[in-house]
Amino acid sequence: MINKVVANAEEAVADIPNDSVLMLGGFGLCGIPENCISALVAKKITGLTCISNNAGVDDFGIGLMLQQRQVKKMISSYVGENKEFERQLLSGELEVELTPQGTLAERIRAGGAGIPAFFTPAGYGTEIAEGKESREFDGKMYLMESWLRADFALVKAWKGDTAGNLIFKGTARNFNPMMAAAGKITIAEVEELVPAGTLDPNTIHTPGVFIQRIFQGVNYEKRIEQRTVSQ
Amino acid sequence: MALDKNGIAQRIAKELKDGYYVNLGIGIPTLVANYIPEGMNVVLQSENGLLGIGPFPKEEDVDADLINAGKQTISMVDGSVLFSSADSFGMIRGGHIDLTILGAMEVSENGDIANWKIPGKMVKGMGGAMDLVASAKNIIVAMRHVDKYGKSKLLSECTLPLTGVQCVKKIVTELGVFEVVPEGGFKVLERAPGVTLEEIKNSTAGKLIAEEEVPEMAL
């Protein structure tokens, strides 16, 4: 069997160079590749383009990379919980491409599925339509959007096996499965890594064909942005 | 008396029908979940990847891997299902969600909506709002009638960057219920309890259409 297992995050991201295009899974702080982000922060590479639905918060997630000015450009749908992000954006230090969330998800899915472009109604008639082709289908207007692909995709799963097969938990799935398929090299960090043959093939969400490197992460913080409880 | 935000949510809940799949936006729309009539089956979608949002969890059941689109910890209900964000927006774009309820900064009399950006001030991003308004079969806006400076949010034309065009069908504010009519304009369907048509006229900048007698809302 192909050996995909690496020891840890440091080894997994060791060959990621400056100016890479990265995808990072997660919605808010839910399902983000915490170990890989820590390793990138320690590695101090710069000039990165990060494709991720959000940009973390000031002191966690991608926010940690923003603090060190490692990010040149973000492609995201919502970046509201991060003051340093907003400061860099308004001062022009950081380039941002805001994309509707469903369009972002589909652009990534298209990247992994080999579909260079598609039409969606989201954003027609708004400023994000500027410079994009629009076309009518059955009486409704649609915008053409292009695929997204990455040099490295960093995803987080609940369980994985040595063949790279992944199972996600709860809403931590979010963007991770599409990103897994859209990376030239995809690195999966999992909470529990098991031998191939242990997971029930019926329950696997992401097939191992999309994963090049996998490791069992450590010290998951899983920070909660809005802890809401009922009595 | 004008409605408070819970009153707006309570009134919107009357638009729900048994068997509906509904997406609730952040803010007042989230409160609609508290007023789903007893015995009615309504499934709430969270666009990050869940159908069947339950109440906030008990302290001991809080799970960082289970949040709604507002990043709040939540629970699931019997029949809940989890999926990717691509599948989730496939449901939205494909027209499988019956009703979307969301907030707005401005709505125009032809149904345009602006709710994601204030140039030079707020650059948070649109999240899923553009996908939702472009695709939902039915869209109801829940919002204050005027902004904090007393300026009407029901306008002839939106002044802020648009989220979507000609998509809003109905608006519920603290003053009443309004239908965006095909020929353009806000038709007053109901007045909030004790609110006069005069008060509504004074707070509406866009074209207002009203019968001589507009019924008062029953909550």
mmCIF file of C-alpha atoms in Angstrom, chain A:
data_model
loop_
_atom_site.group_PDB
_atom_site.id
_atom_site.type_symbol
_atom_site.label_atom_id
_atom_site.label_comp_id
_atom_site.label_asym_id
_atom_site.label_seq_id
_atom_site.Cartn_x
_atom_site.Cartn_y
_atom_site.Cartn_z
ATOM 1 C CA MET A 1 0.000 0.000 0.000
ATOM 2 C CA ILE A 2 1.140 3.562 -0.683
ATOM 3 C CA ASN A 3 2.564 5.035 2.489
ATOM 4 C CA LYS A 4 0.744 8.301 3.221
ATOM 5 C CA VAL A 5 1.395 8.507 6.924
ATOM 6 C CA VAL A 6 3.713 11.237 8.189
ATOM 7 C CA ALA A 7 4.776 11.763 11.782
ATOM 8 C CA ASN A 8 3.281 15.167 12.482
ATOM 9 C CA ALA A 9 2.285 18.570 11.129
ATOM 10 C CA GLU A 10 5.874 19.823 10.847
ATOM 11 C CA GLU A 11 6.782 16.955 8.548
ATOM 12 C CA ALA A 12 3.537 17.293 6.597
ATOM 13 C CA VAL A 13 4.057 20.975 5.725
ATOM 14 C CA ALA A 14 7.873 20.869 5.471
ATOM 15 C CA ASP A 15 7.997 21.392 1.701
ATOM 16 C CA ILE A 16 5.335 24.132 1.429
ATOM 17 C CA PRO A 17 7.211 27.090 -0.096
ATOM 18 C CA ASN A 18 6.594 30.831 0.089
ATOM 19 C CA ASP A 19 3.907 32.182 -2.279
ATOM 20 C CA SER A 20 1.909 28.933 -2.291
ATOM 21 C CA VAL A 21 -1.828 28.766 -2.870
ATOM 22 C CA LEU A 22 -3.383 26.981 0.117
ATOM 23 C CA MET A 23 -6.853 25.748 0.960
ATOM 24 C CA LEU A 24 -7.718 25.474 4.642
ATOM 25 C CA GLY A 25 -10.853 23.625 5.716
ATOM 26 C CA GLY A 26 -13.259 24.831 8.362
ATOM 27 C CA PHE A 27 -16.258 27.046 8.991
ATOM 28 C CA GLY A 28 -15.456 29.650 11.608
ATOM 29 C CA LEU A 29 -13.173 27.755 13.987
ATOM 30 C CA CYS A 30 -15.096 24.502 13.476
ATOM 31 C CA GLY A 31 -13.152 21.821 11.608
ATOM 32 C CA ILE A 32 -9.992 23.848 10.993
ATOM 33 C CA PRO A 33 -6.603 22.110 10.582
ATOM 34 C CA GLU A 34 -5.221 23.389 13.901
ATOM 35 C CA ASN A 35 -1.976 21.407 13.815
ATOM 36 C CA CYS A 36 -1.077 22.414 10.254
ATOM 37 C CA ILE A 37 -1.814 26.082 10.987
ATOM 38 C CA SER A 38 0.498 25.961 14.027
ATOM 39 C CA ALA A 39 3.215 24.389 11.884
ATOM 40 C CA LEU A 40 2.824 27.080 9.183
ATOM 41 C CA VAL A 41 3.015 29.784 11.854
ATOM 42 C CA ALA A 42 6.245 28.237 13.182
ATOM 43 C CA LYS A 43 7.620 27.864 9.637
ATOM 44 C CA LYS A 44 7.034 31.588 8.959
ATOM 45 C CA ILE A 45 6.569 31.183 5.199
ATOM 46 C CA THR A 46 5.052 34.240 3.540
ATOM 47 C CA GLY A 47 3.252 35.452 0.429
ATOM 48 C CA LEU A 48 0.502 32.862 0.866
ATOM 49 C CA THR A 49 -2.842 32.874 -0.873
ATOM 50 C CA CYS A 50 -5.339 31.279 1.513
ATOM 51 C CA ILE A 51 -8.664 29.935 0.325
ATOM 52 C CA SER A 52 -10.849 29.462 3.378
ATOM 53 C CA ASN A 53 -14.446 30.365 4.194
ATOM 54 C CA ASN A 54 -13.308 32.515 7.129
ATOM 55 C CA ALA A 55 -10.073 34.055 8.337
ATOM 56 C CA GLY A 56 -10.096 32.833 11.937
ATOM 57 C CA VAL A 57 -10.185 35.183 14.903
ATOM 58 C CA ASP A 58 -7.408 37.501 16.047
ATOM 59 C CA ASP A 59 -5.598 34.917 18.150
ATOM 60 C CA PHE A 60 -6.633 31.598 16.616
ATOM 61 C CA GLY A 61 -6.864 29.854 13.268
ATOM 62 C CA ILE A 62 -5.731 31.788 10.206
ATOM 63 C CA GLY A 63 -5.702 34.885 12.444
ATOM 64 C CA LEU A 64 -2.348 33.636 13.761
ATOM 65 C CA MET A 65 -0.904 33.660 10.221
ATOM 66 C CA LEU A 66 -2.342 37.128 9.562
ATOM 67 C CA GLN A 67 -0.648 38.471 12.688
ATOM 68 C CA GLN A 68 2.720 37.462 11.234
ATOM 69 C CA ARG A 69 1.863 38.919 7.787
ATOM 70 C CA GLN A 70 2.223 35.515 6.171
ATOM 71 C CA VAL A 71 -0.862 35.969 4.018
ATOM 72 C CA LYS A 72 -0.853 37.992 0.803
ATOM 73 C CA LYS A 73 -4.367 37.212 -0.319
ATOM 74 C CA MET A 74 -7.524 35.660 1.149
ATOM 75 C CA ILE A 75 -10.369 34.139 -0.841
ATOM 76 C CA SER A 76 -13.270 33.892 1.620
ATOM 77 C CA SER A 77 -16.982 34.503 2.079
ATOM 78 C CA TYR A 78 -17.047 36.018 5.564
ATOM 79 C CA VAL A 79 -14.198 37.591 7.497
ATOM 80 C CA GLY A 80 -16.080 39.450 10.219
ATOM 81 C CA GLU A 81 -14.543 38.193 13.447
ATOM 82 C CA ASN A 82 -11.011 39.420 12.941
ATOM 83 C CA LYS A 83 -9.882 42.984 13.677
ATOM 84 C CA GLU A 84 -6.336 42.502 12.407
ATOM 85 C CA PHE A 85 -7.779 41.191 9.142
ATOM 86 C CA GLU A 86 -9.999 44.257 8.802
ATOM 87 C CA ARG A 87 -7.063 46.558 9.566
ATOM 88 C CA GLN A 88 -4.812 44.928 6.939
ATOM 89 C CA LEU A 89 -7.628 44.996 4.418
ATOM 90 C CA LEU A 90 -8.499 48.678 4.921
ATOM 91 C CA SER A 91 -4.804 49.649 4.831
ATOM 92 C CA GLY A 92 -4.266 47.722 1.588
ATOM 93 C CA GLU A 93 -1.667 45.306 3.032
ATOM 94 C CA LEU A 94 -3.918 42.357 2.338
ATOM 95 C CA GLU A 95 -5.762 41.488 -0.848
ATOM 96 C CA VAL A 96 -9.192 39.922 -0.419
ATOM 97 C CA GLU A 97 -11.524 38.246 -2.866
ATOM 98 C CA LEU A 98 -14.951 37.948 -1.254
ATOM 99 C CA THR A 99 -17.033 35.178 -2.775
ATOM 100 C CA PRO A 100 -20.563 34.080 -1.861
ATOM 101 C CA GLN A 101 -20.349 31.042 0.403
ATOM 102 C CA GLY A 102 -22.181 28.659 -1.914
ATOM 103 C CA THR A 103 -20.171 29.887 -4.874
ATOM 104 C CA LEU A 104 -16.968 29.353 -2.879
ATOM 105 C CA ALA A 105 -18.007 25.807 -1.978
ATOM 106 C CA GLU A 106 -18.912 25.043 -5.587
ATOM 107 C CA ARG A 107 -15.746 26.633 -7.028
ATOM 108 C CA ILE A 108 -13.704 24.348 -4.798
ATOM 109 C CA ARG A 109 -15.863 21.335 -5.637
ATOM 110 C CA ALA A 110 -15.476 22.173 -9.345
ATOM 111 C CA GLY A 111 -11.701 22.383 -8.898
ATOM 112 C CA GLY A 112 -11.574 18.895 -7.463
ATOM 113 C CA ALA A 113 -14.002 17.507 -10.038
ATOM 114 C CA GLY A 114 -12.219 18.950 -13.098
ATOM 115 C CA ILE A 115 -14.925 21.457 -14.058
ATOM 116 C CA PRO A 116 -13.279 24.770 -14.991
ATOM 117 C CA ALA A 117 -16.399 26.933 -14.746
ATOM 118 C CA PHE A 118 -20.117 26.861 -14.014
ATOM 119 C CA PHE A 119 -23.101 29.225 -13.847
ATOM 120 C CA THR A 120 -24.789 30.265 -10.596
ATOM 121 C CA PRO A 121 -27.486 32.854 -9.826
ATOM 122 C CA ALA A 122 -25.679 34.080 -6.675
ATOM 123 C CA GLY A 123 -24.428 37.642 -7.020
ATOM 124 C CA TYR A 124 -26.120 38.447 -10.326
ATOM 125 C CA GLY A 125 -26.828 42.196 -10.437
ATOM 126 C CA THR A 126 -24.390 42.923 -7.582
ATOM 127 C CA GLU A 127 -20.848 44.297 -7.545
ATOM 128 C CA ILE A 128 -19.343 40.800 -7.493
ATOM 129 C CA ALA A 129 -20.733 40.311 -11.017
ATOM 130 C CA GLU A 130 -18.416 42.989 -12.406
ATOM 131 C CA GLY A 131 -16.161 41.562 -15.095
ATOM 132 C CA LYS A 132 -17.903 38.187 -15.104
ATOM 133 C CA GLU A 133 -19.856 36.661 -17.953
ATOM 134 C CA SER A 134 -23.602 36.425 -17.349
ATOM 135 C CA ARG A 135 -26.060 34.341 -19.285
ATOM 136 C CA GLU A 136 -29.771 33.595 -19.276
ATOM 137 C CA PHE A 137 -31.057 30.045 -18.759
ATOM 138 C CA ASP A 138 -34.819 29.425 -18.777
ATOM 139 C CA GLY A 139 -35.583 33.081 -18.159
ATOM 140 C CA LYS A 140 -33.257 33.588 -15.181
ATOM 141 C CA MET A 141 -29.842 35.262 -15.154
ATOM 142 C CA TYR A 142 -26.704 33.462 -13.988
ATOM 143 C CA LEU A 143 -23.050 34.375 -13.471
ATOM 144 C CA MET A 144 -20.108 32.361 -14.682
ATOM 145 C CA GLU A 145 -17.723 31.421 -11.886
ATOM 146 C CA SER A 146 -14.430 29.588 -12.251
ATOM 147 C CA TRP A 147 -12.928 26.678 -10.366
ATOM 148 C CA LEU A 148 -10.451 26.970 -7.507
ATOM 149 C CA ARG A 149 -7.498 24.667 -7.053
ATOM 150 C CA ALA A 150 -4.626 24.768 -4.597
ATOM 151 C CA ASP A 151 -0.968 23.766 -4.396
ATOM 152 C CA PHE A 152 -1.689 22.345 -0.946
ATOM 153 C CA ALA A 153 -5.044 21.647 0.703
ATOM 154 C CA LEU A 154 -5.025 21.314 4.501
ATOM 155 C CA VAL A 155 -8.038 19.482 5.867
ATOM 156 C CA LYS A 156 -9.155 18.227 9.256
ATOM 157 C CA ALA A 157 -11.179 15.068 9.851
ATOM 158 C CA TRP A 158 -12.385 13.161 12.897
ATOM 159 C CA LYS A 159 -11.097 9.733 11.892
ATOM 160 C CA GLY A 160 -8.832 8.626 9.108
ATOM 161 C CA ASP A 161 -7.043 5.462 8.064
ATOM 162 C CA THR A 162 -3.586 4.843 6.663
ATOM 163 C CA ALA A 163 -5.066 4.697 3.135
ATOM 164 C CA GLY A 164 -6.194 8.326 3.570
ATOM 165 C CA ASN A 165 -9.908 7.607 3.883
ATOM 166 C CA LEU A 166 -11.657 10.198 6.066
ATOM 167 C CA ILE A 167 -14.730 10.490 8.274
ATOM 168 C CA PHE A 168 -15.871 13.882 9.537
ATOM 169 C CA LYS A 169 -17.936 14.678 12.604
ATOM 170 C CA GLY A 170 -20.852 17.083 13.000
ATOM 171 C CA THR A 171 -20.657 20.376 11.149
ATOM 172 C CA ALA A 172 -16.853 20.127 11.147
ATOM 173 C CA ARG A 173 -17.268 18.574 7.696
ATOM 174 C CA ASN A 174 -18.150 21.902 5.977
ATOM 175 C CA PHE A 175 -15.507 22.734 3.319
ATOM 176 C CA ASN A 176 -13.119 19.893 4.125
ATOM 177 C CA PRO A 177 -14.336 17.238 1.632
ATOM 178 C CA MET A 178 -14.274 19.591 -1.390
ATOM 179 C CA MET A 179 -10.884 20.981 -0.442
ATOM 180 C CA ALA A 180 -9.480 17.478 -0.048
ATOM 181 C CA ALA A 181 -10.197 16.905 -3.742
ATOM 182 C CA ALA A 182 -9.004 20.319 -4.947
ATOM 183 C CA GLY A 183 -5.427 20.227 -3.637
ATOM 184 C CA LYS A 184 -2.507 19.053 -5.803
ATOM 185 C CA ILE A 185 -1.167 17.788 -2.502
ATOM 186 C CA THR A 186 -3.720 17.307 0.251
ATOM 187 C CA ILE A 187 -2.663 16.949 3.849
ATOM 188 C CA ALA A 188 -5.227 15.481 6.251
ATOM 189 C CA GLU A 189 -4.891 15.806 9.998
ATOM 190 C CA VAL A 190 -7.177 13.553 12.010
ATOM 191 C CA GLU A 191 -8.051 13.098 15.646
ATOM 192 C CA GLU A 192 -7.711 9.346 15.365
ATOM 193 C CA LEU A 193 -5.604 7.520 12.782
ATOM 194 C CA VAL A 194 -6.364 3.821 12.359
ATOM 195 C CA PRO A 195 -4.954 1.038 10.136
ATOM 196 C CA ALA A 196 -6.560 0.605 6.693
ATOM 197 C CA GLY A 197 -9.351 -1.924 6.949
ATOM 198 C CA THR A 198 -10.562 -0.684 10.327
ATOM 199 C CA LEU A 199 -13.136 1.845 9.094
ATOM 200 C CA ASP A 200 -16.371 0.589 7.564
ATOM 201 C CA PRO A 201 -16.159 1.517 3.853
ATOM 202 C CA ASN A 202 -19.889 2.373 3.970
ATOM 203 C CA THR A 203 -19.271 5.216 6.386
ATOM 204 C CA ILE A 204 -16.299 6.942 4.714
ATOM 205 C CA HIS A 205 -16.998 10.511 3.563
ATOM 206 C CA THR A 206 -13.803 11.303 1.649
ATOM 207 C CA PRO A 207 -12.028 8.556 -0.309
ATOM 208 C CA GLY A 208 -8.279 8.254 0.236
ATOM 209 C CA VAL A 209 -7.479 8.887 -3.436
ATOM 210 C CA PHE A 210 -7.628 12.624 -2.656
ATOM 211 C CA ILE A 211 -5.209 12.445 0.279
ATOM 212 C CA GLN A 212 -1.420 12.415 -0.162
ATOM 213 C CA ARG A 213 -0.341 12.810 3.484
ATOM 214 C CA ILE A 214 -2.093 11.971 6.730
ATOM 215 C CA PHE A 215 -1.181 12.235 10.406
ATOM 216 C CA GLN A 216 -2.804 12.043 13.807
ATOM 217 C CA GLY A 217 -2.960 15.544 15.264
ATOM 218 C CA VAL A 218 -2.309 16.468 18.874
ATOM 219 C CA ASN A 219 -3.666 18.868 21.499
ATOM 220 C CA TYR A 220 -6.846 19.883 19.697
ATOM 221 C CA GLU A 221 -8.155 23.043 21.281
ATOM 222 C CA LYS A 222 -11.404 23.202 19.240
ATOM 223 C CA ARG A 223 -12.155 26.702 20.356
ATOM 224 C CA ILE A 224 -15.826 27.746 20.399
ATOM 225 C CA GLU A 225 -16.741 31.189 19.038
ATOM 226 C CA GLN A 226 -20.265 31.441 20.452
ATOM 227 C CA ARG A 227 -20.955 29.150 23.387
ATOM 228 C CA THR A 228 -24.739 29.130 23.564
ATOM 229 C CA VAL A 229 -26.510 26.815 26.021
ATOM 230 C CA SER A 230 -30.049 26.174 27.217
ATOM 231 C CA GLN A 231 -31.048 25.576 30.839
#
